[in-house]
CSV table of C-alpha atoms in Angstrom, one decimal:
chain,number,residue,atom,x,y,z
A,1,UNK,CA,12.7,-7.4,22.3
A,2,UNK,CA,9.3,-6.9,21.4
A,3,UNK,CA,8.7,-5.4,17.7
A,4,UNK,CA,6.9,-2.5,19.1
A,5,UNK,CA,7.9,0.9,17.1
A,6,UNK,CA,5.5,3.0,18.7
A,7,UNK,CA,4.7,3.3,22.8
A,8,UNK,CA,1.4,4.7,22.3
A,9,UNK,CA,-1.9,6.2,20.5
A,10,UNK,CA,-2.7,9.8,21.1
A,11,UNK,CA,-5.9,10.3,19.2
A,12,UNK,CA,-7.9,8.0,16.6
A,13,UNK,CA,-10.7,9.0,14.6
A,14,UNK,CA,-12.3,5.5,13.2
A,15,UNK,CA,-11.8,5.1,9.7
A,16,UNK,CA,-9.9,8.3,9.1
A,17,UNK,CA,-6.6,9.3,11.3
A,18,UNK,CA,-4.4,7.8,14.2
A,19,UNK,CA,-1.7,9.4,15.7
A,20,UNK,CA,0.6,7.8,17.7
A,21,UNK,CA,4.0,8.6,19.3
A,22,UNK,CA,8.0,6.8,20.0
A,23,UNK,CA,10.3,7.7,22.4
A,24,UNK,CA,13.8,6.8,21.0
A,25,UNK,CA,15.7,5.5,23.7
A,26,UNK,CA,19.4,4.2,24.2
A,27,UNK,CA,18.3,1.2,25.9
A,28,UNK,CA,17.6,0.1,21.8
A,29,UNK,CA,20.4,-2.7,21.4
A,30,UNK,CA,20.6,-1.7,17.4
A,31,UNK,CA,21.1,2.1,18.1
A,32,UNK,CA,24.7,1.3,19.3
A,33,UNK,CA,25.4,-0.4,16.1
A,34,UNK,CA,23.8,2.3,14.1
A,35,UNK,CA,26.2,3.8,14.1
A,36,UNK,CA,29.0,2.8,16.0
A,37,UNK,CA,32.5,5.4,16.7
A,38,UNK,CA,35.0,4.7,13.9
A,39,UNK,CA,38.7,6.2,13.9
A,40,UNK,CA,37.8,9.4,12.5
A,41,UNK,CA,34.4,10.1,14.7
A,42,UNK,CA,32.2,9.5,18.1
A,43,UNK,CA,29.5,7.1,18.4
A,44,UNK,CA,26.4,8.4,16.0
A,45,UNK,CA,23.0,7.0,17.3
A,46,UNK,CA,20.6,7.1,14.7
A,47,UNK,CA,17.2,5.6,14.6
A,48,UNK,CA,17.1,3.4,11.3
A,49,UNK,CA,15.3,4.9,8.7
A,50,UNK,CA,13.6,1.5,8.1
A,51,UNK,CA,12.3,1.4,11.6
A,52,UNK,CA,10.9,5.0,11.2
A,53,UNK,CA,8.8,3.5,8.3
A,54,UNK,CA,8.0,0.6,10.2
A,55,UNK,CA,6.7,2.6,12.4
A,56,UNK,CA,4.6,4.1,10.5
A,57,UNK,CA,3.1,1.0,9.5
A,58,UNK,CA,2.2,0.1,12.4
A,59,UNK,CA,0.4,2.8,13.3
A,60,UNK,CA,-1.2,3.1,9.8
A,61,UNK,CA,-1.8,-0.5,10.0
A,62,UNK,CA,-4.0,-0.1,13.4
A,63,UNK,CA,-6.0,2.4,11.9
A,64,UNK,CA,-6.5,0.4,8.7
A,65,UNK,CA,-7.1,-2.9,11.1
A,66,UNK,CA,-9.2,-0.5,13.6
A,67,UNK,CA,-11.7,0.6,10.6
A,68,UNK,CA,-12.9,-3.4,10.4
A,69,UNK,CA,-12.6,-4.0,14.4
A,70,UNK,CA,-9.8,-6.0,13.4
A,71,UNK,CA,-11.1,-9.0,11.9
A,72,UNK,CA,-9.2,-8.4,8.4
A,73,UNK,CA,-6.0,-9.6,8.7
A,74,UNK,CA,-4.1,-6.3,7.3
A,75,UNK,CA,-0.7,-6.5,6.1
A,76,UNK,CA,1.8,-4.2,4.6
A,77,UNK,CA,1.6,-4.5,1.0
A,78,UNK,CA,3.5,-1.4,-0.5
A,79,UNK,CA,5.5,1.6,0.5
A,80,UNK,CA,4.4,4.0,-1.8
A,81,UNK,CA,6.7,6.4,-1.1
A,82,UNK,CA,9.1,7.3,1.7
A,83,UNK,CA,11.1,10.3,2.5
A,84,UNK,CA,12.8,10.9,5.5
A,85,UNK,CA,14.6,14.0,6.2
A,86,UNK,CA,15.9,14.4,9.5
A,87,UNK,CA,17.7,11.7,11.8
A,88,UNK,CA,15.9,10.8,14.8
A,89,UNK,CA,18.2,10.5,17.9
A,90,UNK,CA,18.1,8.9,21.5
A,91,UNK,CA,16.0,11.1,23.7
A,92,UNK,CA,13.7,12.3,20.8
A,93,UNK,CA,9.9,11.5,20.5
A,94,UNK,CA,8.5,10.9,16.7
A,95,UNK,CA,5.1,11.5,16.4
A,96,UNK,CA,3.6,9.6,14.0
A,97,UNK,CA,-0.1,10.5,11.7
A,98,UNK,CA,-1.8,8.2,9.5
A,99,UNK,CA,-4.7,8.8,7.7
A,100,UNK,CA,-6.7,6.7,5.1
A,101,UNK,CA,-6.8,7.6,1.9
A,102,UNK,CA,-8.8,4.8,0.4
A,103,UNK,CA,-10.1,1.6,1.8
A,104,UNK,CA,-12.3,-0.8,0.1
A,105,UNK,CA,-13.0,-4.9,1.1
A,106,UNK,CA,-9.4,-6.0,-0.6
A,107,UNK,CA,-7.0,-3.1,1.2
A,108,UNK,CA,-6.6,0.7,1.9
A,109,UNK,CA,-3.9,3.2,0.6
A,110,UNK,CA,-3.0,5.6,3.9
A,111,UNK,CA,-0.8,8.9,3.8
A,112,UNK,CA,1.3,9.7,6.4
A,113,UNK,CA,3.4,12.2,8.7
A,114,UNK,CA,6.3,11.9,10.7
A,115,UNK,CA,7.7,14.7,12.8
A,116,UNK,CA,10.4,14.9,15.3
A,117,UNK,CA,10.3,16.4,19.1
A,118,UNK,CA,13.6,16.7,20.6
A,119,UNK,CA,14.1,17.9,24.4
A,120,UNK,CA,15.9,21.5,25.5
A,121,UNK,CA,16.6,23.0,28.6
A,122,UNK,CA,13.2,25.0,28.1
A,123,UNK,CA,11.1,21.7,27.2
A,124,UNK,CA,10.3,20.2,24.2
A,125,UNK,CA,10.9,21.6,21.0
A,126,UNK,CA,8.0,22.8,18.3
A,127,UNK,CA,8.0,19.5,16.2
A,128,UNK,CA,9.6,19.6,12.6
A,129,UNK,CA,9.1,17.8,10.3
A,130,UNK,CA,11.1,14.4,9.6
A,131,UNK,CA,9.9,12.7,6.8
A,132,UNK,CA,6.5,10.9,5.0
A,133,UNK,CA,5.7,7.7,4.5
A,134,UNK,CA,2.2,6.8,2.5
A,135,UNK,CA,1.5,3.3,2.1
A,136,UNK,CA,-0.7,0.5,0.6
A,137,UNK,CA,-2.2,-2.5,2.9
A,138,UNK,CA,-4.0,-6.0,1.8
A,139,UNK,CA,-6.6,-7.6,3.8
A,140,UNK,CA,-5.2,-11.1,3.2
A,141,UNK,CA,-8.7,-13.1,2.8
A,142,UNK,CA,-9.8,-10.9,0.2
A,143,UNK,CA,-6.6,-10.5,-1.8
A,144,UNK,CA,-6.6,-11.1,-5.2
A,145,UNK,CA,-4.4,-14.1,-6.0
A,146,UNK,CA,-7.7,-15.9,-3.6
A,147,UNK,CA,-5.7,-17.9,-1.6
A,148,UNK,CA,-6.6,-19.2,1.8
A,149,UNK,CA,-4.4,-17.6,5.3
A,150,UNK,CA,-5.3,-19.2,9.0
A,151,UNK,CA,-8.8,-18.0,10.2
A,152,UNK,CA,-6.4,-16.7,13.8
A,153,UNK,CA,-5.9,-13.1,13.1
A,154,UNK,CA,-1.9,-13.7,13.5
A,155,UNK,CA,-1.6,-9.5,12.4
A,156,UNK,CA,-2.8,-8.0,15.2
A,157,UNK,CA,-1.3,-9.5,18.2
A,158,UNK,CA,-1.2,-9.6,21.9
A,159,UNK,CA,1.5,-6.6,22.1
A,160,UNK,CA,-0.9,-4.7,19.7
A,161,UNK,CA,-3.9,-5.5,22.2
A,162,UNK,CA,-1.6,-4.1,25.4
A,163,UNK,CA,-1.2,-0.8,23.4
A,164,UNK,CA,-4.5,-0.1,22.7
A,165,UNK,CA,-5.5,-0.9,26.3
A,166,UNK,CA,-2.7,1.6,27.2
A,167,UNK,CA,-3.9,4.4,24.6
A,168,UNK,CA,-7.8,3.7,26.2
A,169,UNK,CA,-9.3,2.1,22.7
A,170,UNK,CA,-11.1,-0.8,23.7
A,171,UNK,CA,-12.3,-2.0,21.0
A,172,UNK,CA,-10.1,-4.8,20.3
A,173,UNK,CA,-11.4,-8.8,20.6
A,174,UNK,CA,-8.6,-10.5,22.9
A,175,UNK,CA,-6.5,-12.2,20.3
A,176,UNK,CA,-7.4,-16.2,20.4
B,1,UNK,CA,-12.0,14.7,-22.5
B,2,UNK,CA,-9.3,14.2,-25.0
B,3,UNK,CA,-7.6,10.6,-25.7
B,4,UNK,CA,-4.2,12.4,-25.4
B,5,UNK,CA,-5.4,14.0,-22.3
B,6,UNK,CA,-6.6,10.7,-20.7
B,7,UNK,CA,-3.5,8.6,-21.8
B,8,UNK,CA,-1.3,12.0,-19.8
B,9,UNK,CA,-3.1,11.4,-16.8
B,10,UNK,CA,-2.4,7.2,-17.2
B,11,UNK,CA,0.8,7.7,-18.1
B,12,UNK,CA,1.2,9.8,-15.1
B,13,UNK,CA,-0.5,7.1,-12.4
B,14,UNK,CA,1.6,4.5,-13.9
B,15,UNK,CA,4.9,6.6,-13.2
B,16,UNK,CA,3.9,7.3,-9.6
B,17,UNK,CA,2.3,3.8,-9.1
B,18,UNK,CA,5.0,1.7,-10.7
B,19,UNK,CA,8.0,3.9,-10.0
B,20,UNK,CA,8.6,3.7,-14.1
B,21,UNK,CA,9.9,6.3,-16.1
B,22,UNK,CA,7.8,8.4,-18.8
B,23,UNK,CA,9.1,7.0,-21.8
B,24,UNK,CA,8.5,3.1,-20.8
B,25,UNK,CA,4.9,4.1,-20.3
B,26,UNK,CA,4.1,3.6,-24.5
B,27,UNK,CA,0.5,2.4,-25.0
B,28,UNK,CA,1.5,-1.0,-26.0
B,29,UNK,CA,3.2,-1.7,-22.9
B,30,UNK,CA,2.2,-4.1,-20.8
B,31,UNK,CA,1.4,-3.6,-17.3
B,32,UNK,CA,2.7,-6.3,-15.8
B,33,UNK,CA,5.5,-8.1,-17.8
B,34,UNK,CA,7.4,-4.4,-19.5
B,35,UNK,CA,6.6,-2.4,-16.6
B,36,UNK,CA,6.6,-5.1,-14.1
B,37,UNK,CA,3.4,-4.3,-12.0
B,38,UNK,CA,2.7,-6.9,-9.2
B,39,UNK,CA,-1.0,-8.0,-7.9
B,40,UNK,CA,-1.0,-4.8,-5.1
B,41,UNK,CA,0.1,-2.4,-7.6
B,42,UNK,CA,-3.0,-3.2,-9.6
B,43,UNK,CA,-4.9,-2.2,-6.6
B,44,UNK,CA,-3.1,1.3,-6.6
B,45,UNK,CA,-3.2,1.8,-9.9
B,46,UNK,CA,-7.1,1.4,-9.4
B,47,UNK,CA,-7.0,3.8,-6.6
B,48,UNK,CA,-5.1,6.3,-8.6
B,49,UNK,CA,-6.9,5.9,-11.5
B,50,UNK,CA,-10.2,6.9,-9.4
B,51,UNK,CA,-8.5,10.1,-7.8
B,52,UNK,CA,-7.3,11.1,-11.2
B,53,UNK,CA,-10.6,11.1,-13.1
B,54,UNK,CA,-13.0,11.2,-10.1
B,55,UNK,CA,-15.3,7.9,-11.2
B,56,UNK,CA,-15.4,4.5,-9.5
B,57,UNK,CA,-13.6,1.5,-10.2
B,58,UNK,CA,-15.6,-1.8,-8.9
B,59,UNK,CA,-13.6,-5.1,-7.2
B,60,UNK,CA,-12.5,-7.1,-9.9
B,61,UNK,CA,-14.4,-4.5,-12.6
B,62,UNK,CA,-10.1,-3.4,-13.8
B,63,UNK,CA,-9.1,-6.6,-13.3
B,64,UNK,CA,-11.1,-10.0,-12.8
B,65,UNK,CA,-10.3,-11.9,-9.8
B,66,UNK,CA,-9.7,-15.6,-9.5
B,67,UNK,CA,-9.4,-16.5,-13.5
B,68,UNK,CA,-6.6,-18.5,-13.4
B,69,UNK,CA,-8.1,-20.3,-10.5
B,70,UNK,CA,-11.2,-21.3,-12.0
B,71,UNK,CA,-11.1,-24.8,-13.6
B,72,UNK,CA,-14.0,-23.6,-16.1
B,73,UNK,CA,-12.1,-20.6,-17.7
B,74,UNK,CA,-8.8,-22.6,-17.5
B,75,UNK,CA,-7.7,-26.0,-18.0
B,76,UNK,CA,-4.5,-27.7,-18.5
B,77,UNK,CA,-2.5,-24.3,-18.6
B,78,UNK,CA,-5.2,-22.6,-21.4
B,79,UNK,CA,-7.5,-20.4,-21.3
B,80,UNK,CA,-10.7,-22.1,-22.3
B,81,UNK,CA,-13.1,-20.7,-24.9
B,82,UNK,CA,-15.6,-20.3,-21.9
B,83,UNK,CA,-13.0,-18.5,-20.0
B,84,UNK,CA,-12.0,-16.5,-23.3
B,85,UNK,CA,-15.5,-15.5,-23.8
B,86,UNK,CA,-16.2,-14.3,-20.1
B,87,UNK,CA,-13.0,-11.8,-20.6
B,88,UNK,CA,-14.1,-10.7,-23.8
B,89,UNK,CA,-17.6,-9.6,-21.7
B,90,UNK,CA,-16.1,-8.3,-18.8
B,91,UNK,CA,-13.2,-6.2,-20.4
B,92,UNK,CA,-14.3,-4.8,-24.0
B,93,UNK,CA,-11.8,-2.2,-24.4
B,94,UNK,CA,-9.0,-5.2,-24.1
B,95,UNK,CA,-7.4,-6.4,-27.5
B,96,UNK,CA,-7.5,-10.5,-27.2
B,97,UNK,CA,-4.9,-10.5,-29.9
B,98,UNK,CA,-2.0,-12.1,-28.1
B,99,UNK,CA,-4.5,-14.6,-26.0
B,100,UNK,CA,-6.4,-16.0,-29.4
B,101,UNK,CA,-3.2,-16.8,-31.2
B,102,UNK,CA,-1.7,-19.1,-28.3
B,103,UNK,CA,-4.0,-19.2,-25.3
B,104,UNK,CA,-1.8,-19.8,-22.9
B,105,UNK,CA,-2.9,-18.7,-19.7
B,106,UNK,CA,0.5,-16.6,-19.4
B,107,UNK,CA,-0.7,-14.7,-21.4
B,108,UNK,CA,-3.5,-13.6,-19.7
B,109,UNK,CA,-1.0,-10.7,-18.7
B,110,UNK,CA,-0.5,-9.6,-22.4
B,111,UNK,CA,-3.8,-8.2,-22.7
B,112,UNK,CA,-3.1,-5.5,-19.9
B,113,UNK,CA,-1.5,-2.4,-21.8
B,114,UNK,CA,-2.1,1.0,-21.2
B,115,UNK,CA,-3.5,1.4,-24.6
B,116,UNK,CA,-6.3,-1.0,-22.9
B,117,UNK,CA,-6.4,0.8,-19.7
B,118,UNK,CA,-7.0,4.1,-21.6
B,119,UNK,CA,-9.7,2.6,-23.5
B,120,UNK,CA,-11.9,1.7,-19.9
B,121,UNK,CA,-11.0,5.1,-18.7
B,122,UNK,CA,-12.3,6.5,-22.0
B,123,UNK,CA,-15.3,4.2,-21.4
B,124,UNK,CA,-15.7,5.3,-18.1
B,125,UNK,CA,-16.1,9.2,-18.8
B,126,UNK,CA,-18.3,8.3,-21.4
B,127,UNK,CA,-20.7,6.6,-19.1
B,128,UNK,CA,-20.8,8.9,-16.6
């Protein structure tokens, strides 16, 4: 398994929003553990909350990357806050939107919403909202304890470069 | 603006920022051993601290960068008086109490209260 939590970018504005979606599927091993029948009820598939804020990272964390054309090595640094409010089930699409809130040379702070599609016999359902997540990133190299990370951008890798190519943004330098 | 009124709006960054409650945020507090503020905090806190009052805050102008790494402003686990001397220039509103009496570069952190973060958003307003 690939640690993918989103299957593609609908829009991007550089330096200021990214929106991408995830298909929750029951192919995901973890989603028959999580949670599995017990005596006193059925099966319960639920997408972990964690993964919901993963996912969210990532698709802040491409936008942050994006803003620099992904030579700053951009990792997660704080989850400023996270509230999620509705469980996200097999068959569901989340639709994830980031947008920066601040981003200097050492990391960016990004706000974000998640809200929750779920299929019907008429179509897809208006989306409601599931949760937000905002978040703080460090670009490694300039981070303030001044130590030194390998020059190979080891963030953004080649799965990251097959889903921009996917979503059309073709900015990205092949990973090396 | 008011002191009061600026060590509200601190008080109230630090809560959000550091997930602490009111009452821990006193003005002798210190930021990072009593209310347990790691490096990327420090970064939000500056990024809050910007929203809430509407000025800049420069890289490394909260905080300086790289002290403890530099072999001029610290040797053998002290804070030399070179190193002592650039703090005292690049953060006047700090009280070097604590770090004069035992210079132990520990206690770098002690001089980072919210009395002293007050004092350079107090500085700051005045200057713009």
């Amino acid at each position: 398994m690939r640690w993918m939590w989103i299957d593609r970018i609908v829009e991007l504005v550089p330096r200021e929003k990214l929106v991408a979606v995830k298909q929750v599927s029951m192919a995901e091993d973890h989603l028959h553990d999580h949670f599995e029948s017990t005596d006193r009820r059925p099966p319960m598939p639920i997408m972990p909350a964690s993964l919901i804020v993963e996912g969210m990272a990532q698709t802040a964390g491409i936008l942050v990357g994006h803003a620099e054309g992904f030579k700053e090595k951009v990792v997660l640094a704080k989850v400023s806050k996270a509230e999620i409010d509705l469980d996200a089930q097999p068959g569901d699409t989340i639709r994830y939107t980031a947008e920066i809130e601040r981003f200097t040379p050492v990391g960016a702070s990004t706000t974000g919403l998640i809200e929750l599609f779920s299929w019907t016999a008429a179509g897809l359902s208006e989306p409601r909202v599931l949760g937000r997540v905002d978040l703080m990133f460090s670009h490694l190299d300039n981070n303030m304890g001044g130590q030194k990370f390998p020059e190979h951008n080891f963030v953004f890798s080649e799965s990251f470069a097959t889903l921009l190519s996917l979503s059309g943004i073709d900015s990205y330098p092949c990973p090396g | 603006m008011e002191r009061s009124e600026i060590f509200e709006k601190v008080q109230e960054v630090l809560v959000d920022a550091l997930a602490v409650d009111d009452d821990e945020v006193k003005p002798t507090a210190t930021l990072i051993t009593d209310l347990g503020a790691e490096s990327i905090d420090i970064l939000d806190i500056s990024f809050k601290l910007e929203q809430a009052f509407g000025f800049k805050i420069a890289q490394g102008e909260l905080f300086p960068e790289g002290v403890a790494q530099n072999p001029e402003y610290v040797e053998a686990g002290k804070v030399t008086e070179k190193g002592l001397g650039m703090l005292r220039e690049r953060l006047p509103h700090f009280d070097f109490t604590a770090i004069e009496a035992d210079p132990s570069v520990e206690n770098i952190a002690e001089i980072f209260t919210v009395d002293a973060l007050v004092n350079f958003c107090e500085q700051k307003l005045q200057a713009a």
